[in-house]
Amino acid sequence: MKIPYWKKRLEERLKHFLDSFEPKILQEAISYYPLQGGKRIRPLLVCAVADAYGGDLDDAITVGCAIELIHNYSLIHDDLPSMDNDYYRRGKPACHVVYGEDIALLAGDALLTLAFEILSDRKNFKTLDSERLLRIINLISLKAGAKGMVGGQAMDIKRIGSLEEISIKKTAQLFSACFVAGGIVAYREELVPQLEKVGISFGLLFQMCDDYKDKDGFYLELGQELKSAIESKKEELISRLRALNLFTEEMQELLGYFL
């Protein structure tokens, strides 16, 4: 099985990137969420797509780590009193509860900028040239910024747009980045439009399942009808994955994380 091996390598690489920051309190706050473990579904998706197309695993892991750091920065900021005001994350006290709102805010900022420090350093990669790294940086900037995740956050806070529109920006765009980045790692840029679409479908299905479990979001809008909507979205996603030769054993295992 490849997933446990990929995950082990991801954990090792994350620890490497999160080592040796000063002052110590910032080091601890920066590492607090990323090193708590978890499913690592986003970086594993980068690996799964790159592996399916013959891309370099080490480069996929490095790109995946950058996306995972961005995901964790967003969690730190989400939990802040000015945002969702959550006191717990993954069963542990939230970052701002442990380190204070000021340091938590800075830890999130540091994780976001660290992601791009990693991606912009050619020495971190084996096979990716500068042109492809620039494409990945541009991709992730768009998907994580005002046109993607951050824009979705603002829409959610101010209740702008439909739930699907919010979910596409807030959640699905970063999943889309994982699929596209995996394709770029494997030098399959001709597949970018299709990978972007399948990533959006994956992200929406993920959010719908999460909402069904938490009885929130799509569940509040659709009730038990959400089950049939999930089944329909699942079939649509599987069809798209098959068309791209991505319905691999590893992809099926990642789908099993939330289905």
PDB file of C-alpha atoms in Angstrom:
ATOM      1  CA  MET A   1       0.000   0.000   0.000  1.00  0.00           C
ATOM      2  CA  LYS A   2       1.403   3.372  -1.059  1.00  0.00           C
ATOM      3  CA  ILE A   3      -0.641   5.723   1.121  1.00  0.00           C
ATOM      4  CA  PRO A   4       0.997   4.841   4.486  1.00  0.00           C
ATOM      5  CA  TYR A   5       4.448   5.224   2.907  1.00  0.00           C
ATOM      6  CA  TRP A   6       3.539   8.571   1.334  1.00  0.00           C
ATOM      7  CA  LYS A   7       2.105   9.769   4.609  1.00  0.00           C
ATOM      8  CA  LYS A   8       5.255   8.789   6.519  1.00  0.00           C
ATOM      9  CA  ARG A   9       7.365  10.710   4.021  1.00  0.00           C
ATOM     10  CA  LEU A  10       5.042  13.715   4.274  1.00  0.00           C
ATOM     11  CA  GLU A  11       5.339  13.801   8.055  1.00  0.00           C
ATOM     12  CA  GLU A  12       9.136  13.683   7.826  1.00  0.00           C
ATOM     13  CA  ARG A  13       9.238  16.451   5.244  1.00  0.00           C
ATOM     14  CA  LEU A  14       6.869  18.668   7.241  1.00  0.00           C
ATOM     15  CA  LYS A  15       9.080  18.306  10.335  1.00  0.00           C
ATOM     16  CA  HIS A  16      12.084  19.291   8.229  1.00  0.00           C
ATOM     17  CA  PHE A  17      10.399  22.436   6.925  1.00  0.00           C
ATOM     18  CA  LEU A  18       9.096  23.416  10.379  1.00  0.00           C
ATOM     19  CA  ASP A  19      12.440  23.153  12.154  1.00  0.00           C
ATOM     20  CA  SER A  20      14.565  25.978  13.592  1.00  0.00           C
ATOM     21  CA  PHE A  21      12.478  29.115  13.895  1.00  0.00           C
ATOM     22  CA  GLU A  22      13.032  31.871  16.425  1.00  0.00           C
ATOM     23  CA  PRO A  23      11.694  32.983  18.858  1.00  0.00           C
ATOM     24  CA  LYS A  24      10.719  29.687  20.445  1.00  0.00           C
ATOM     25  CA  ILE A  25       7.096  30.672  21.101  1.00  0.00           C
ATOM     26  CA  LEU A  26       6.608  31.378  17.391  1.00  0.00           C
ATOM     27  CA  GLN A  27       8.283  28.076  16.487  1.00  0.00           C
ATOM     28  CA  GLU A  28       5.881  26.224  18.766  1.00  0.00           C
ATOM     29  CA  ALA A  29       2.819  28.076  17.460  1.00  0.00           C
ATOM     30  CA  ILE A  30       3.826  27.570  13.821  1.00  0.00           C
ATOM     31  CA  SER A  31       4.240  23.823  14.381  1.00  0.00           C
ATOM     32  CA  TYR A  32       1.214  23.341  16.651  1.00  0.00           C
ATOM     33  CA  TYR A  33      -1.405  22.503  13.987  1.00  0.00           C
ATOM     34  CA  PRO A  34       0.745  21.100  11.147  1.00  0.00           C
ATOM     35  CA  LEU A  35       2.460  18.510  13.373  1.00  0.00           C
ATOM     36  CA  GLN A  36      -0.714  17.230  15.034  1.00  0.00           C
ATOM     37  CA  GLY A  37      -1.069  14.601  12.334  1.00  0.00           C
ATOM     38  CA  GLY A  38      -4.420  14.110  10.647  1.00  0.00           C
ATOM     39  CA  LYS A  39      -5.488  12.547   7.377  1.00  0.00           C
ATOM     40  CA  ARG A  40      -3.222  14.737   5.180  1.00  0.00           C
ATOM     41  CA  ILE A  41      -5.752  14.295   2.391  1.00  0.00           C
ATOM     42  CA  ARG A  42      -4.654  17.372   0.415  1.00  0.00           C
ATOM     43  CA  PRO A  43      -0.939  16.542   0.095  1.00  0.00           C
ATOM     44  CA  LEU A  44      -1.802  12.884  -0.457  1.00  0.00           C
ATOM     45  CA  LEU A  45      -3.988  13.924  -3.392  1.00  0.00           C
ATOM     46  CA  VAL A  46      -0.989  15.681  -4.951  1.00  0.00           C
ATOM     47  CA  CYS A  47       0.960  12.441  -4.536  1.00  0.00           C
ATOM     48  CA  ALA A  48      -1.860  10.282  -5.913  1.00  0.00           C
ATOM     49  CA  VAL A  49      -2.260  12.351  -9.085  1.00  0.00           C
ATOM     50  CA  ALA A  50       1.484  12.689  -9.676  1.00  0.00           C
ATOM     51  CA  ASP A  51       2.014   8.966  -9.069  1.00  0.00           C
ATOM     52  CA  ALA A  52      -0.785   7.989 -11.464  1.00  0.00           C
ATOM     53  CA  TYR A  53       0.943   9.960 -14.226  1.00  0.00           C
ATOM     54  CA  GLY A  54       4.515   8.940 -13.416  1.00  0.00           C
ATOM     55  CA  GLY A  55       5.616  12.116 -11.631  1.00  0.00           C
ATOM     56  CA  ASP A  56       8.422  12.329  -9.086  1.00  0.00           C
ATOM     57  CA  LEU A  57       7.214  11.388  -5.593  1.00  0.00           C
ATOM     58  CA  ASP A  58       9.673  13.619  -3.727  1.00  0.00           C
ATOM     59  CA  ASP A  59       8.575  16.672  -5.691  1.00  0.00           C
ATOM     60  CA  ALA A  60       4.904  15.787  -5.155  1.00  0.00           C
ATOM     61  CA  ILE A  61       5.533  15.504  -1.413  1.00  0.00           C
ATOM     62  CA  THR A  62       7.247  18.891  -1.304  1.00  0.00           C
ATOM     63  CA  VAL A  63       4.413  20.592  -3.190  1.00  0.00           C
ATOM     64  CA  GLY A  64       1.934  18.748  -0.968  1.00  0.00           C
ATOM     65  CA  CYS A  65       3.683  20.033   2.151  1.00  0.00           C
ATOM     66  CA  ALA A  66       3.315  23.616   0.926  1.00  0.00           C
ATOM     67  CA  ILE A  67      -0.419  23.107   0.388  1.00  0.00           C
ATOM     68  CA  GLU A  68      -0.742  21.475   3.807  1.00  0.00           C
ATOM     69  CA  LEU A  69       0.919  24.496   5.432  1.00  0.00           C
ATOM     70  CA  ILE A  70      -1.553  26.797   3.676  1.00  0.00           C
ATOM     71  CA  HIS A  71      -4.440  24.619   4.838  1.00  0.00           C
ATOM     72  CA  ASN A  72      -3.200  24.812   8.434  1.00  0.00           C
ATOM     73  CA  TYR A  73      -2.693  28.576   8.281  1.00  0.00           C
ATOM     74  CA  SER A  74      -6.343  28.845   7.261  1.00  0.00           C
ATOM     75  CA  LEU A  75      -7.391  26.689  10.223  1.00  0.00           C
ATOM     76  CA  ILE A  76      -5.488  28.892  12.688  1.00  0.00           C
ATOM     77  CA  HIS A  77      -7.146  32.023  11.305  1.00  0.00           C
ATOM     78  CA  ASP A  78     -10.568  30.318  11.112  1.00  0.00           C
ATOM     79  CA  ASP A  79     -10.433  29.517  14.823  1.00  0.00           C
ATOM     80  CA  LEU A  80      -9.621  33.076  15.920  1.00  0.00           C
ATOM     81  CA  PRO A  81     -12.195  34.984  18.030  1.00  0.00           C
ATOM     82  CA  SER A  82     -12.727  37.444  15.161  1.00  0.00           C
ATOM     83  CA  MET A  83     -13.624  34.580  12.808  1.00  0.00           C
ATOM     84  CA  ASP A  84     -15.313  31.348  14.022  1.00  0.00           C
ATOM     85  CA  ASN A  85     -14.214  31.764  17.658  1.00  0.00           C
ATOM     86  CA  ASP A  86     -13.529  28.046  18.096  1.00  0.00           C
ATOM     87  CA  TYR A  87     -11.792  26.919  21.258  1.00  0.00           C
ATOM     88  CA  TYR A  88     -10.867  23.430  20.070  1.00  0.00           C
ATOM     89  CA  ARG A  89      -9.339  21.918  16.947  1.00  0.00           C
ATOM     90  CA  ARG A  90      -8.859  18.151  16.503  1.00  0.00           C
ATOM     91  CA  GLY A  91      -9.807  17.620  20.125  1.00  0.00           C
ATOM     92  CA  LYS A  92      -7.097  19.974  21.432  1.00  0.00           C
ATOM     93  CA  PRO A  93      -7.179  23.639  22.488  1.00  0.00           C
ATOM     94  CA  ALA A  94      -7.074  25.977  19.492  1.00  0.00           C
ATOM     95  CA  CYS A  95      -3.820  27.728  18.635  1.00  0.00           C
ATOM     96  CA  HIS A  96      -5.010  31.099  19.960  1.00  0.00           C
ATOM     97  CA  VAL A  97      -6.119  29.473  23.224  1.00  0.00           C
ATOM     98  CA  VAL A  98      -2.637  28.051  23.802  1.00  0.00           C
ATOM     99  CA  TYR A  99      -0.454  30.882  22.487  1.00  0.00           C
ATOM    100  CA  GLY A 100      -2.704  33.941  22.478  1.00  0.00           C
ATOM    101  CA  GLU A 101      -4.533  35.603  19.630  1.00  0.00           C
ATOM    102  CA  ASP A 102      -1.540  37.742  18.659  1.00  0.00           C
ATOM    103  CA  ILE A 103       0.932  34.865  18.271  1.00  0.00           C
ATOM    104  CA  ALA A 104      -1.685  32.666  16.589  1.00  0.00           C
ATOM    105  CA  LEU A 105      -2.281  35.359  13.980  1.00  0.00           C
ATOM    106  CA  LEU A 106       1.457  35.597  13.329  1.00  0.00           C
ATOM    107  CA  ALA A 107       1.798  31.796  13.202  1.00  0.00           C
ATOM    108  CA  GLY A 108      -0.818  31.695  10.452  1.00  0.00           C
ATOM    109  CA  ASP A 109       0.995  34.440   8.560  1.00  0.00           C
ATOM    110  CA  ALA A 110       4.271  32.529   8.923  1.00  0.00           C
ATOM    111  CA  LEU A 111       2.780  29.275   7.601  1.00  0.00           C
ATOM    112  CA  LEU A 112       1.358  31.008   4.534  1.00  0.00           C
ATOM    113  CA  THR A 113       4.642  32.706   3.668  1.00  0.00           C
ATOM    114  CA  LEU A 114       6.666  29.565   4.456  1.00  0.00           C
ATOM    115  CA  ALA A 115       4.654  27.677   1.836  1.00  0.00           C
ATOM    116  CA  PHE A 116       5.801  30.064  -0.876  1.00  0.00           C
ATOM    117  CA  GLU A 117       9.362  30.133   0.475  1.00  0.00           C
ATOM    118  CA  ILE A 118       9.425  26.352  -0.037  1.00  0.00           C
ATOM    119  CA  LEU A 119       7.872  26.462  -3.507  1.00  0.00           C
ATOM    120  CA  SER A 120      10.154  29.247  -4.747  1.00  0.00           C
ATOM    121  CA  ASP A 121      13.399  27.479  -3.761  1.00  0.00           C
ATOM    122  CA  ARG A 122      14.545  25.372  -6.721  1.00  0.00           C
ATOM    123  CA  LYS A 123      16.880  23.405  -4.412  1.00  0.00           C
ATOM    124  CA  ASN A 124      13.845  21.775  -2.771  1.00  0.00           C
ATOM    125  CA  PHE A 125      12.988  19.945  -6.000  1.00  0.00           C
ATOM    126  CA  LYS A 126      14.482  17.160  -8.100  1.00  0.00           C
ATOM    127  CA  THR A 127      12.678  17.327 -11.442  1.00  0.00           C
ATOM    128  CA  LEU A 128      10.644  20.541 -11.513  1.00  0.00           C
ATOM    129  CA  ASP A 129      12.156  23.391 -13.487  1.00  0.00           C
ATOM    130  CA  SER A 130      11.655  27.059 -12.680  1.00  0.00           C
ATOM    131  CA  GLU A 131       8.879  27.465 -15.254  1.00  0.00           C
ATOM    132  CA  ARG A 132       6.766  24.713 -13.698  1.00  0.00           C
ATOM    133  CA  LEU A 133       7.441  25.917 -10.170  1.00  0.00           C
ATOM    134  CA  LEU A 134       6.230  29.362 -11.234  1.00  0.00           C
ATOM    135  CA  ARG A 135       3.053  27.757 -12.604  1.00  0.00           C
ATOM    136  CA  ILE A 136       2.479  25.932  -9.326  1.00  0.00           C
ATOM    137  CA  ILE A 137       3.100  29.110  -7.300  1.00  0.00           C
ATOM    138  CA  ASN A 138       0.656  31.040  -9.477  1.00  0.00           C
ATOM    139  CA  LEU A 139      -1.897  28.211  -9.255  1.00  0.00           C
ATOM    140  CA  ILE A 140      -1.796  27.967  -5.469  1.00  0.00           C
ATOM    141  CA  SER A 141      -1.810  31.767  -5.076  1.00  0.00           C
ATOM    142  CA  LEU A 142      -5.021  31.958  -7.106  1.00  0.00           C
ATOM    143  CA  LYS A 143      -6.717  29.011  -5.390  1.00  0.00           C
ATOM    144  CA  ALA A 144      -5.787  30.101  -1.852  1.00  0.00           C
ATOM    145  CA  GLY A 145      -6.281  33.849  -2.264  1.00  0.00           C
ATOM    146  CA  ALA A 146      -9.107  36.306  -2.851  1.00  0.00           C
ATOM    147  CA  LYS A 147     -10.253  34.453  -5.988  1.00  0.00           C
ATOM    148  CA  GLY A 148     -10.391  31.197  -4.041  1.00  0.00           C
ATOM    149  CA  MET A 149     -10.246  30.197  -0.389  1.00  0.00           C
ATOM    150  CA  VAL A 150      -9.959  33.673   1.160  1.00  0.00           C
ATOM    151  CA  GLY A 151     -12.738  34.970  -1.063  1.00  0.00           C
ATOM    152  CA  GLY A 152     -14.901  32.073   0.038  1.00  0.00           C
ATOM    153  CA  GLN A 153     -14.167  32.877   3.668  1.00  0.00           C
ATOM    154  CA  ALA A 154     -15.351  36.457   3.132  1.00  0.00           C
ATOM    155  CA  MET A 155     -18.499  35.255   1.353  1.00  0.00           C
ATOM    156  CA  ASP A 156     -19.216  32.852   4.205  1.00  0.00           C
ATOM    157  CA  ILE A 157     -18.751  35.495   6.911  1.00  0.00           C
ATOM    158  CA  LYS A 158     -20.981  38.028   5.149  1.00  0.00           C
ATOM    159  CA  ARG A 159     -23.437  35.425   3.769  1.00  0.00           C
ATOM    160  CA  ILE A 160     -22.822  36.433   0.166  1.00  0.00           C
ATOM    161  CA  GLY A 161     -23.776  34.014  -2.602  1.00  0.00           C
ATOM    162  CA  SER A 162     -25.204  30.507  -2.526  1.00  0.00           C
ATOM    163  CA  LEU A 163     -23.868  27.730  -0.329  1.00  0.00           C
ATOM    164  CA  GLU A 164     -22.430  25.976  -3.371  1.00  0.00           C
ATOM    165  CA  GLU A 165     -20.662  29.153  -4.522  1.00  0.00           C
ATOM    166  CA  ILE A 166     -19.186  29.633  -1.056  1.00  0.00           C
ATOM    167  CA  SER A 167     -18.114  25.984  -0.816  1.00  0.00           C
ATOM    168  CA  ILE A 168     -16.448  26.023  -4.229  1.00  0.00           C
ATOM    169  CA  LYS A 169     -14.281  28.972  -3.217  1.00  0.00           C
ATOM    170  CA  LYS A 170     -13.745  28.216   0.448  1.00  0.00           C
ATOM    171  CA  THR A 171     -13.104  24.471   0.186  1.00  0.00           C
ATOM    172  CA  ALA A 172     -13.074  23.073  -3.341  1.00  0.00           C
ATOM    173  CA  GLN A 173     -10.564  25.467  -4.906  1.00  0.00           C
ATOM    174  CA  LEU A 174      -7.718  24.244  -2.697  1.00  0.00           C
ATOM    175  CA  PHE A 175      -8.600  20.639  -3.557  1.00  0.00           C
ATOM    176  CA  SER A 176      -8.540  21.686  -7.196  1.00  0.00           C
ATOM    177  CA  ALA A 177      -5.032  23.044  -6.646  1.00  0.00           C
ATOM    178  CA  CYS A 178      -3.964  19.611  -5.367  1.00  0.00           C
ATOM    179  CA  PHE A 179      -5.130  17.864  -8.543  1.00  0.00           C
ATOM    180  CA  VAL A 180      -3.649  20.438 -10.888  1.00  0.00           C
ATOM    181  CA  ALA A 181      -0.347  20.614  -9.002  1.00  0.00           C
ATOM    182  CA  GLY A 182      -0.062  16.815  -9.161  1.00  0.00           C
ATOM    183  CA  GLY A 183      -0.528  17.010 -12.920  1.00  0.00           C
ATOM    184  CA  ILE A 184       2.134  19.699 -13.263  1.00  0.00           C
ATOM    185  CA  VAL A 185       4.584  17.661 -11.152  1.00  0.00           C
ATOM    186  CA  ALA A 186       4.069  14.853 -13.689  1.00  0.00           C
ATOM    187  CA  TYR A 187       4.531  17.250 -16.639  1.00  0.00           C
ATOM    188  CA  ARG A 188       0.917  16.734 -17.790  1.00  0.00           C
ATOM    189  CA  GLU A 189      -0.075  20.358 -18.264  1.00  0.00           C
ATOM    190  CA  GLU A 190      -2.416  19.426 -21.130  1.00  0.00           C
ATOM    191  CA  LEU A 191      -4.718  17.908 -18.494  1.00  0.00           C
ATOM    192  CA  VAL A 192      -4.965  21.057 -16.344  1.00  0.00           C
ATOM    193  CA  PRO A 193      -8.550  22.024 -17.360  1.00  0.00           C
ATOM    194  CA  GLN A 194      -9.873  18.513 -16.629  1.00  0.00           C
ATOM    195  CA  LEU A 195      -7.881  18.216 -13.404  1.00  0.00           C
ATOM    196  CA  GLU A 196      -9.259  21.546 -12.242  1.00  0.00           C
ATOM    197  CA  LYS A 197     -12.836  20.340 -12.792  1.00  0.00           C
ATOM    198  CA  VAL A 198     -12.325  16.986 -11.088  1.00  0.00           C
ATOM    199  CA  GLY A 199     -10.685  18.774  -8.144  1.00  0.00           C
ATOM    200  CA  ILE A 200     -13.724  21.038  -7.744  1.00  0.00           C
ATOM    201  CA  SER A 201     -16.000  17.962  -7.800  1.00  0.00           C
ATOM    202  CA  PHE A 202     -13.822  16.252  -5.193  1.00  0.00           C
ATOM    203  CA  GLY A 203     -13.860  19.322  -2.942  1.00  0.00           C
ATOM    204  CA  LEU A 204     -17.606  19.761  -3.171  1.00  0.00           C
ATOM    205  CA  LEU A 205     -18.195  16.089  -2.346  1.00  0.00           C
ATOM    206  CA  PHE A 206     -15.825  16.429   0.615  1.00  0.00           C
ATOM    207  CA  GLN A 207     -17.749  19.457   1.920  1.00  0.00           C
ATOM    208  CA  MET A 208     -21.128  17.796   1.433  1.00  0.00           C
ATOM    209  CA  CYS A 209     -20.012  14.721   3.371  1.00  0.00           C
ATOM    210  CA  ASP A 210     -18.517  16.893   6.104  1.00  0.00           C
ATOM    211  CA  ASP A 211     -21.759  18.847   6.401  1.00  0.00           C
ATOM    212  CA  TYR A 212     -23.813  15.647   6.564  1.00  0.00           C
ATOM    213  CA  LYS A 213     -21.625  14.356   9.386  1.00  0.00           C
ATOM    214  CA  ASP A 214     -21.778  17.660  11.293  1.00  0.00           C
ATOM    215  CA  LYS A 215     -25.449  18.347  10.418  1.00  0.00           C
ATOM    216  CA  ASP A 216     -24.418  21.767   9.120  1.00  0.00           C
ATOM    217  CA  GLY A 217     -24.163  23.691   5.838  1.00  0.00           C
ATOM    218  CA  PHE A 218     -25.605  21.603   3.010  1.00  0.00           C
ATOM    219  CA  TYR A 219     -27.474  19.470   5.560  1.00  0.00           C
ATOM    220  CA  LEU A 220     -29.324  22.505   6.914  1.00  0.00           C
ATOM    221  CA  GLU A 221     -30.273  23.417   3.346  1.00  0.00           C
ATOM    222  CA  LEU A 222     -31.209  19.945   2.049  1.00  0.00           C
ATOM    223  CA  GLY A 223     -31.863  17.791   5.114  1.00  0.00           C
ATOM    224  CA  GLN A 224     -31.888  14.055   4.404  1.00  0.00           C
ATOM    225  CA  GLU A 225     -32.001  14.806   0.675  1.00  0.00           C
ATOM    226  CA  LEU A 226     -28.305  15.539   1.054  1.00  0.00           C
ATOM    227  CA  LYS A 227     -27.695  11.763   1.039  1.00  0.00           C
ATOM    228  CA  SER A 228     -28.969  11.451  -2.527  1.00  0.00           C
ATOM    229  CA  ALA A 229     -27.066  14.593  -3.539  1.00  0.00           C
ATOM    230  CA  ILE A 230     -23.881  13.033  -2.141  1.00  0.00           C
ATOM    231  CA  GLU A 231     -24.503   9.825  -4.067  1.00  0.00           C
ATOM    232  CA  SER A 232     -25.057  11.786  -7.292  1.00  0.00           C
ATOM    233  CA  LYS A 233     -21.895  13.865  -6.766  1.00  0.00           C
ATOM    234  CA  LYS A 234     -19.956  10.689  -5.963  1.00  0.00           C
ATOM    235  CA  GLU A 235     -20.982   9.038  -9.240  1.00  0.00           C
ATOM    236  CA  GLU A 236     -20.105  12.215 -11.150  1.00  0.00           C
ATOM    237  CA  LEU A 237     -16.684  12.342  -9.505  1.00  0.00           C
ATOM    238  CA  ILE A 238     -15.904   8.677 -10.121  1.00  0.00           C
ATOM    239  CA  SER A 239     -16.826   9.080 -13.788  1.00  0.00           C
ATOM    240  CA  ARG A 240     -14.452  12.031 -14.107  1.00  0.00           C
ATOM    241  CA  LEU A 241     -11.670  10.188 -12.282  1.00  0.00           C
ATOM    242  CA  ARG A 242     -12.051   7.162 -14.555  1.00  0.00           C
ATOM    243  CA  ALA A 243     -11.912   9.355 -17.644  1.00  0.00           C
ATOM    244  CA  LEU A 244      -8.570  10.723 -16.442  1.00  0.00           C
ATOM    245  CA  ASN A 245      -7.209   7.304 -15.367  1.00  0.00           C
ATOM    246  CA  LEU A 246      -7.176   8.566 -11.783  1.00  0.00           C
ATOM    247  CA  PHE A 247      -9.578   6.097 -10.182  1.00  0.00           C
ATOM    248  CA  THR A 248      -6.611   4.250  -8.730  1.00  0.00           C
ATOM    249  CA  GLU A 249      -6.402   2.156  -5.595  1.00  0.00           C
ATOM    250  CA  GLU A 250      -4.834   5.125  -3.825  1.00  0.00           C
ATOM    251  CA  MET A 251      -7.562   7.543  -4.977  1.00  0.00           C
ATOM    252  CA  GLN A 252     -10.232   5.106  -3.798  1.00  0.00           C
ATOM    253  CA  GLU A 253      -8.525   4.922  -0.420  1.00  0.00           C
ATOM    254  CA  LEU A 254      -8.509   8.726  -0.143  1.00  0.00           C
ATOM    255  CA  LEU A 255     -12.202   8.849  -1.048  1.00  0.00           C
ATOM    256  CA  GLY A 256     -12.795   6.346   1.730  1.00  0.00           C
ATOM    257  CA  TYR A 257     -11.445   8.872   4.228  1.00  0.00           C
ATOM    258  CA  PHE A 258     -14.768  10.730   4.128  1.00  0.00           C
ATOM    259  CA  LEU A 259     -17.335   8.701   2.162  1.00  0.00           C
TER     260      LEU A 259
END
